[in-house]
Amino acid sequence: MNEPNNTSTSSTLSDKTRKRTAFFISDGTGLTVEGIGHSLLAQFPDQQVEQLTVPYVDSEARVQQVLQRIERAAQESGLQPIIITSIVSDHIRGLLHQSSALMLDVFESYLAPLASLFGSDPNRSVGVSHGIADNSRYTARIDAVHFAMDNDDGRRTREFESADIILVGVSRSGKTPTCLYLALQFGLRAANYPITEEDMDSTALPKILRPFQHKLFGLTIDPRRLMSIRQERRANSRYASPEQCEFEVRQVEQMLRRAQIPFLDATELSVEELATRLMSQAGIERRIS
Amino acid sequence: MNEPNNTSTSSTLSDKTRKRTAFFISDGTGLTVEGIGHSLLAQFPDQQVEQLTVPYVDSEARVQQVLQRIERAAQESGLQPIIITSIVSDHIRGLLHQSSALMLDVFESYLAPLASLFGSDPNRSVGVSHGIADNSRYTARIDAVHFAMDNDDGRRTREFESADIILVGVSRSGKTPTCLYLALQFGLRAANYPITEEDMDSTALPKILRPFQHKLFGLTIDPRRLMSIRQERRANSRYASPEQCEFEVRQVEQMLRRAQIPFLDATELSVEELATRLMSQAGIERRIS
């Protein structure tokens, strides 16, 4: 089946219901297949595709539920749905393969070549990729999260000694979410320190940061973007004025250059990109994998 | 080539250098291929595989660097390396295919069937999956992160009104990292409130939480696990004693049951699992995709 019920129903369907649906189906969190799905579909920006993550499909009852949902999507839109899946169990996968959707099955594609390389069979255990794995990993991660919370926004600097990295930049340049992401994803102890107006009398590095110069990393941002972020927070304030944003960004960039601190422009980068790029630029290795 | 240089060098190599290497290679953050790689290799727990994420491989120079590293790994271990990749550019991918590694190429596997389904060619643009995408998504995410920070640990409850979900549980049951993850990954406004000893005189819900009963979600934890987490924080304290942990967990579980608040046992679950399971149990939809 290619385009089910296309001719018979398309005239009565609105544009909305004519959207194709992609199902990202997993027996675990679904985060991996969702990532694959987003990457692949982003390559077809002209296609309107409703994207739906369906996690924890680990029983026959759950598969039957999902199968019904898929067939409903097919009938309502008149367009063949897409399934991207990483289900481990042969039985559950077999049931899923009964659907009329286009199947992109990660385990089916890649387990066989790996098994043949290793000369051993896969063990077919569910949900290992985002499981708790081991206690030391869990502890490292949680400690890093609490470290990032405690060492946010320059409120405290006495733990800077034990930081893996210290982000500096103007207020609302993206330091806090980047630190939290570094903690959650990579177990890194990331602190941050906002450069505020009182630090801007000169372009010398604030005194308190000097002992840690080797682990400082700067974030900068386009002043217009900064302005729009700050406007949402405090509309029409001096803090969000074009002059103030321009001044702060210029001062901080000069400070970073003068002290030879590496920095990234956060304007066009997501938190994931900032985190991974700064790690590779600063040569920092993850603490958990 | 299957096992390069195997016979000639294996006798002089230590166990460590005999480890096979898997390279997760991307022109973006590498987070997606890394996820796939972890899932796949977890199916072969008896295999010792060094896992290496190589992000931002987006130029010929960078590919050549990576290719050298791959061949070095092959020679040093005498074992064929593995490449899992999602590189978009045909040119860069072509260069990568020159290596002697086993290639698992996500875009190669799946773009063709999708292109044929859509009847259109992929646009081959890099790094869309973790890019900043659009401003409203960025703002929703950052706001959610700041909301989680501001509404952590019961320090403040006046914004509970606008929370999507409020996690409750004993101290160190995993509330904070779960809230931050919900914010970063799904843009959800997640607050948390620790049930402390002063709330435990009765098993009635603390007064301050009652107006928000419909958006409360509980985390519970095995008392022994809680003890070991608390011991790392405050060794030999009453807070970390077996009696105290046992008492608190029992009281909170009774409280949750009595108020009919849904809850999850965090003992064996990762932050990703907690977040995705509670969303599905509480019927909460993500705010960003």
GROMACS .gro file of N, CA, C and O in nm, chain B residues 46-128:
model
  332
  335ASP      N    1   2.921  -0.847   2.619
  335ASP     CA    2   3.047  -0.920   2.637
  335ASP      C    3   3.161  -0.860   2.554
  335ASP      O    4   3.275  -0.899   2.570
  336GLN      N    5   3.129  -0.764   2.468
  336GLN     CA    6   3.232  -0.704   2.384
  336GLN      C    7   3.292  -0.582   2.452
  336GLN      O    8   3.219  -0.494   2.496
  337GLN      N    9   3.423  -0.576   2.456
  337GLN     CA   10   3.492  -0.458   2.507
  337GLN      C   11   3.511  -0.360   2.392
  337GLN      O   12   3.594  -0.384   2.305
  338VAL      N   13   3.434  -0.253   2.392
  338VAL     CA   14   3.446  -0.157   2.282
  338VAL      C   15   3.467  -0.016   2.338
  338VAL      O   16   3.388   0.033   2.417
  339GLU      N   17   3.576   0.044   2.300
  339GLU     CA   18   3.604   0.184   2.333
  339GLU      C   19   3.511   0.271   2.248
  339GLU      O   20   3.509   0.255   2.125
  340GLN      N   21   3.434   0.358   2.311
  340GLN     CA   22   3.337   0.436   2.234
  340GLN      C   23   3.376   0.584   2.229
  340GLN      O   24   3.401   0.644   2.331
  341LEU      N   25   3.380   0.638   2.109
  341LEU     CA   26   3.433   0.773   2.091
  341LEU      C   27   3.338   0.855   2.004
  341LEU      O   28   3.313   0.819   1.889
  342THR      N   29   3.289   0.965   2.058
  342THR     CA   30   3.203   1.053   1.978
  342THR      C   31   3.288   1.161   1.912
  342THR      O   32   3.368   1.226   1.978
  343VAL      N   33   3.273   1.176   1.782
  343VAL     CA   34   3.350   1.276   1.709
  343VAL      C   35   3.252   1.373   1.642
  343VAL      O   36   3.200   1.346   1.535
  344PRO      N   37   3.225   1.488   1.706
  344PRO     CA   38   3.127   1.581   1.651
  344PRO      C   39   3.189   1.678   1.551
  344PRO      O   40   3.312   1.685   1.539
  345TYR      N   41   3.105   1.749   1.478
  345TYR     CA   42   3.147   1.860   1.391
  345TYR      C   43   3.250   1.820   1.286
  345TYR      O   44   3.345   1.893   1.259
  346VAL      N   45   3.232   1.705   1.227
  346VAL     CA   46   3.318   1.663   1.116
  346VAL      C   47   3.255   1.719   0.988
  346VAL      O   48   3.170   1.656   0.925
  347ASP      N   49   3.293   1.841   0.955
  347ASP     CA   50   3.224   1.912   0.848
  347ASP      C   51   3.319   1.971   0.744
  347ASP      O   52   3.281   2.056   0.664
  348SER      N   53   3.444   1.924   0.744
  348SER     CA   54   3.538   1.972   0.642
  348SER      C   55   3.629   1.857   0.602
  348SER      O   56   3.643   1.758   0.675
  349GLU      N   57   3.690   1.872   0.486
  349GLU     CA   58   3.780   1.768   0.439
  349GLU      C   59   3.896   1.746   0.537
  349GLU      O   60   3.934   1.632   0.565
  350ALA      N   61   3.948   1.857   0.591
  350ALA     CA   62   4.061   1.846   0.686
  350ALA      C   63   4.022   1.764   0.808
  350ALA      O   64   4.098   1.679   0.855
  351ARG      N   65   3.902   1.791   0.858
  351ARG     CA   66   3.854   1.720   0.977
  351ARG      C   67   3.835   1.571   0.947
  351ARG      O   68   3.871   1.486   1.028
  352VAL      N   69   3.782   1.537   0.829
  352VAL     CA   70   3.764   1.396   0.793
  352VAL      C   71   3.900   1.327   0.787
  352VAL      O   72   3.915   1.214   0.836
  353GLN      N   73   3.997   1.393   0.727
  353GLN     CA   74   4.128   1.330   0.713
  353GLN      C   75   4.187   1.299   0.851
  353GLN      O   76   4.242   1.191   0.874
  354GLN      N   77   4.171   1.395   0.943
  354GLN     CA   78   4.213   1.375   1.082
  354GLN      C   79   4.149   1.251   1.142
  354GLN      O   80   4.215   1.166   1.202
  355VAL      N   81   4.016   1.244   1.125
  355VAL     CA   82   3.940   1.133   1.182
  355VAL      C   83   3.982   1.001   1.117
  355VAL      O   84   3.999   0.899   1.186
  356LEU      N   85   4.001   1.003   0.986
  356LEU     CA   86   4.042   0.880   0.916
  356LEU      C   87   4.175   0.828   0.970
  356LEU      O   88   4.191   0.708   0.992
  357GLN      N   89   4.267   0.920   0.996
  357GLN     CA   90   4.396   0.878   1.051
  357GLN      C   91   4.377   0.812   1.188
  357GLN      O   92   4.440   0.711   1.219
  358ARG      N   93   4.291   0.874   1.268
  358ARG     CA   94   4.265   0.822   1.401
  358ARG      C   95   4.204   0.682   1.394
  358ARG      O   96   4.236   0.594   1.474
  359ILE      N   97   4.116   0.663   1.297
  359ILE     CA   98   4.051   0.533   1.281
  359ILE      C   99   4.153   0.427   1.241
  359ILE      O  100   4.155   0.316   1.297
  360GLU      N  101   4.239   0.462   1.146
  360GLU     CA  102   4.338   0.363   1.101
  360GLU      C  103   4.437   0.331   1.213
  360GLU      O  104   4.481   0.218   1.228
  361ARG      N  105   4.468   0.434   1.294
  361ARG     CA  106   4.557   0.410   1.408
  361ARG      C  107   4.492   0.311   1.505
  361ARG      O  108   4.555   0.217   1.552
  362ALA      N  109   4.362   0.332   1.531
  362ALA     CA  110   4.290   0.241   1.622
  362ALA      C  111   4.290   0.098   1.566
  362ALA      O  112   4.307   0.001   1.641
  363ALA      N  113   4.272   0.088   1.434
  363ALA     CA  114   4.272  -0.044   1.371
  363ALA      C  115   4.407  -0.112   1.389
  363ALA      O  116   4.416  -0.230   1.426
  364GLN      N  117   4.512  -0.036   1.364
  364GLN     CA  118   4.646  -0.094   1.372
  364GLN      C  119   4.684  -0.130   1.514
  364GLN      O  120   4.738  -0.237   1.540
  365GLU      N  121   4.656  -0.040   1.608
  365GLU     CA  122   4.696  -0.063   1.746
  365GLU      C  123   4.623  -0.180   1.809
  365GLU      O  124   4.679  -0.253   1.890
  366SER      N  125   4.496  -0.197   1.773
  366SER     CA  126   4.419  -0.305   1.837
  366SER      C  127   4.422  -0.433   1.754
  366SER      O  128   4.397  -0.540   1.806
  367GLY      N  129   4.450  -0.419   1.626
  367GLY     CA  130   4.437  -0.535   1.540
  367GLY      C  131   4.292  -0.576   1.518
  367GLY      O  132   4.264  -0.689   1.476
  368LEU      N  133   4.199  -0.487   1.548
  368LEU     CA  134   4.056  -0.520   1.534
  368LEU      C  135   3.988  -0.415   1.448
  368LEU      O  136   4.012  -0.295   1.464
  369GLN      N  137   3.902  -0.460   1.358
  369GLN     CA  138   3.834  -0.366   1.269
  369GLN      C  139   3.747  -0.268   1.348
  369GLN      O  140   3.660  -0.311   1.425
  370PRO      N  141   3.767  -0.139   1.332
  370PRO     CA  142   3.683  -0.041   1.405
  370PRO      C  143   3.542  -0.037   1.348
  370PRO      O  144   3.514  -0.095   1.243
  371ILE      N  145   3.455   0.031   1.422
  371ILE     CA  146   3.316   0.050   1.380
  371ILE      C  147   3.292   0.200   1.363
  371ILE      O  148   3.336   0.279   1.446
  372ILE      N  149   3.224   0.236   1.255
  372ILE     CA  150   3.181   0.375   1.240
  372ILE      C  151   3.029   0.378   1.237
  372ILE      O  152   2.967   0.305   1.159
  373ILE      N  153   2.970   0.459   1.325
  373ILE     CA  154   2.827   0.487   1.313
  373ILE      C  155   2.818   0.635   1.281
  373ILE      O  156   2.873   0.719   1.353
  374THR      N  157   2.754   0.668   1.171
  374THR     CA  158   2.761   0.806   1.126
  374THR      C  159   2.628   0.858   1.072
  374THR      O  160   2.544   0.781   1.025
  375SER      N  161   2.613   0.988   1.081
  375SER     CA  162   2.494   1.055   1.025
  375SER      C  163   2.538   1.180   0.950
  375SER      O  164   2.480   1.285   0.964
  376ILE      N  165   2.646   1.166   0.872
  376ILE     CA  166   2.698   1.282   0.798
  376ILE      C  167   2.610   1.309   0.676
  376ILE      O  168   2.573   1.217   0.604
  377VAL      N  169   2.578   1.435   0.657
  377VAL     CA  170   2.483   1.472   0.552
  377VAL      C  171   2.551   1.486   0.416
  377VAL      O  172   2.501   1.437   0.316
  378SER      N  173   2.666   1.552   0.413
  378SER     CA  174   2.730   1.581   0.284
  378SER      C  175   2.779   1.454   0.215
  378SER      O  176   2.850   1.372   0.274
  379ASP      N  177   2.740   1.439   0.088
  379ASP     CA  178   2.784   1.322   0.012
  379ASP      C  179   2.935   1.317   0.001
  379ASP      O  180   2.995   1.209   0.009
  380HIS      N  181   2.997   1.434  -0.016
  380HIS     CA  182   3.141   1.439  -0.033
  380HIS      C  183   3.213   1.390   0.094
  380HIS      O  184   3.299   1.301   0.089
  381ILE      N  185   3.175   1.447   0.208
  381ILE     CA  186   3.238   1.410   0.335
  381ILE      C  187   3.213   1.262   0.365
  381ILE      O  188   3.303   1.189   0.409
  382ARG      N  189   3.090   1.218   0.340
  382ARG     CA  190   3.059   1.077   0.364
  382ARG      C  191   3.142   0.985   0.276
  382ARG      O  192   3.188   0.880   0.319
  383GLY      N  193   3.159   1.028   0.152
  383GLY     CA  194   3.238   0.949   0.059
  383GLY      C  195   3.380   0.928   0.111
  383GLY      O  196   3.433   0.817   0.105
  384LEU      N  197   3.438   1.034   0.166
  384LEU     CA  198   3.573   1.023   0.221
  384LEU      C  199   3.576   0.925   0.337
  384LEU      O  200   3.667   0.843   0.350
  385LEU      N  201   3.475   0.933   0.420
  385LEU     CA  202   3.468   0.847   0.538
  385LEU      C  203   3.457   0.700   0.497
  385LEU      O  204   3.511   0.612   0.564
  386HIS      N  205   3.387   0.678   0.386
  386HIS     CA  206   3.369   0.540   0.340
  386HIS      C  207   3.500   0.476   0.293
  386HIS      O  208   3.505   0.356   0.270
  387GLN      N  209   3.605   0.556   0.278
  387GLN     CA  210   3.735   0.500   0.241
  387GLN      C  211   3.801   0.424   0.355
  387GLN      O  212   3.896   0.350   0.335
  388SER      N  213   3.752   0.443   0.477
  388SER     CA  214   3.819   0.379   0.590
  388SER      C  215   3.796   0.228   0.588
  388SER      O  216   3.710   0.177   0.516
  389SER      N  217   3.874   0.159   0.668
  389SER     CA  218   3.863   0.013   0.674
  389SER      C  219   3.760  -0.032   0.777
  389SER      O  220   3.744  -0.151   0.801
  390ALA      N  221   3.691   0.064   0.839
  390ALA     CA  222   3.596   0.030   0.946
  390ALA      C  223   3.466  -0.028   0.891
  390ALA      O  224   3.433  -0.010   0.774
  391LEU      N  225   3.392  -0.096   0.978
  391LEU     CA  226   3.254  -0.135   0.945
  391LEU      C  227   3.168  -0.010   0.952
  391LEU      O  228   3.164   0.058   1.054
  392MET      N  229   3.100   0.023   0.839
  392MET     CA  230   3.023   0.148   0.833
  392MET      C  231   2.876   0.124   0.857
  392MET      O  232   2.812   0.048   0.783
  393LEU      N  233   2.819   0.187   0.958
  393LEU     CA  234   2.674   0.188   0.976
  393LEU      C  235   2.632   0.334   0.953
  393LEU      O  236   2.656   0.421   1.036
  394ASP      N  237   2.574   0.359   0.838
  394ASP     CA  238   2.551   0.496   0.791
  394ASP      C  239   2.401   0.525   0.789
  394ASP      O  240   2.328   0.482   0.700
  395VAL      N  241   2.356   0.599   0.890
  395VAL     CA  242   2.212   0.620   0.911
  395VAL      C  243   2.147   0.691   0.793
  395VAL      O  244   2.039   0.651   0.748
  396PHE      N  245   2.212   0.795   0.743
  396PHE     CA  246   2.151   0.868   0.633
  396PHE      C  247   2.148   0.783   0.506
  396PHE      O  248   2.050   0.783   0.433
  397GLU      N  249   2.254   0.709   0.484
  397GLU     CA  250   2.257   0.621   0.367
  397GLU      C  251   2.145   0.517   0.375
  397GLU      O  252   2.079   0.487   0.276
  398SER      N  253   2.124   0.463   0.495
  398SER     CA  254   2.022   0.359   0.509
  398SER      C  255   1.881   0.413   0.489
  398SER      O  256   1.795   0.344   0.434
  399TYR      N  257   1.854   0.533   0.539
  399TYR     CA  258   1.715   0.573   0.552
  399TYR      C  259   1.670   0.689   0.463
  399TYR      O  260   1.551   0.712   0.447
  400LEU      N  261   1.765   0.766   0.407
  400LEU     CA  262   1.719   0.878   0.325
  400LEU      C  263   1.650   0.831   0.197
  400LEU      O  264   1.551   0.889   0.155
  401ALA      N  265   1.704   0.725   0.137
  401ALA     CA  266   1.647   0.678   0.010
  401ALA      C  267   1.501   0.635   0.024
  401ALA      O  268   1.415   0.681  -0.052
  402PRO      N  269   1.468   0.547   0.121
  402PRO     CA  270   1.326   0.510   0.134
  402PRO      C  271   1.236   0.630   0.165
  402PRO      O  272   1.122   0.636   0.116
  403LEU      N  273   1.286   0.726   0.242
  403LEU     CA  274   1.204   0.843   0.271
  403LEU      C  275   1.185   0.929   0.146
  403LEU      O  276   1.075   0.976   0.118
  404ALA      N  277   1.294   0.947   0.071
  404ALA     CA  278   1.286   1.028  -0.052
  404ALA      C  279   1.185   0.967  -0.148
  404ALA      O  280   1.107   1.037  -0.212
  405SER      N  281   1.185   0.834  -0.153
  405SER     CA  282   1.094   0.771  -0.247
  405SER      C  283   0.949   0.781  -0.197
  405SER      O  284   0.856   0.802  -0.274
  406LEU      N  285   0.929   0.772  -0.066
  406LEU     CA  286   0.795   0.790  -0.009
  406LEU      C  287   0.743   0.932  -0.037
  406LEU      O  288   0.629   0.952  -0.076
  407PHE      N  289   0.831   1.032  -0.012
  407PHE     CA  290   0.789   1.172  -0.028
  407PHE      C  291   0.786   1.214  -0.175
  407PHE      O  292   0.725   1.314  -0.209
  408GLY      N  293   0.857   1.140  -0.259
  408GLY     CA  294   0.871   1.183  -0.396
  408GLY      C  295   0.951   1.312  -0.409
  408GLY      O  296   0.929   1.391  -0.500
  409SER      N  297   1.044   1.334  -0.316
  409SER     CA  298   1.129   1.454  -0.327
  409SER      C  299   1.267   1.425  -0.267
  409SER      O  300   1.282   1.336  -0.182
  410ASP      N  301   1.366   1.502  -0.310
  410ASP     CA  302   1.502   1.477  -0.264
  410ASP      C  303   1.529   1.542  -0.129
  410ASP      O  304   1.475   1.648  -0.100
  411PRO      N  305   1.616   1.481  -0.048
  411PRO     CA  306   1.657   1.545   0.077
  411PRO      C  307   1.737   1.672   0.046
  411PRO      O  308   1.803   1.679  -0.057
  412ASN      N  309   1.731   1.770   0.136
  412ASN     CA  310   1.801   1.895   0.104
  412ASN      C  311   1.947   1.899   0.150
  412ASN      O  312   2.017   1.996   0.127
  413ARG      N  313   1.988   1.793   0.222
  413ARG     CA  314   2.130   1.782   0.262
  413ARG      C  315   2.180   1.901   0.342
  413ARG      O  316   2.290   1.949   0.321
  414SER      N  317   2.098   1.950   0.433
  414SER     CA  318   2.147   2.059   0.517
  414SER      C  319   2.194   2.002   0.650
  414SER      O  320   2.137   1.907   0.704
  415VAL      N  321   2.298   2.062   0.702
  415VAL     CA  322   2.368   2.005   0.817
  415VAL      C  323   2.309   2.053   0.949
  415VAL      O  324   2.267   2.167   0.961
  416GLY      N  325   2.304   1.962   1.044
  416GLY     CA  326   2.288   2.002   1.184
  416GLY      C  327   2.152   2.058   1.220
  416GLY      O  328   2.142   2.140   1.310
  417VAL      N  329   2.048   2.016   1.153
  417VAL     CA  330   1.917   2.071   1.183
  417VAL      C  331   1.862   2.016   1.314
  417VAL      O  332   1.785   2.081   1.383
   0.00000   0.00000   0.00000
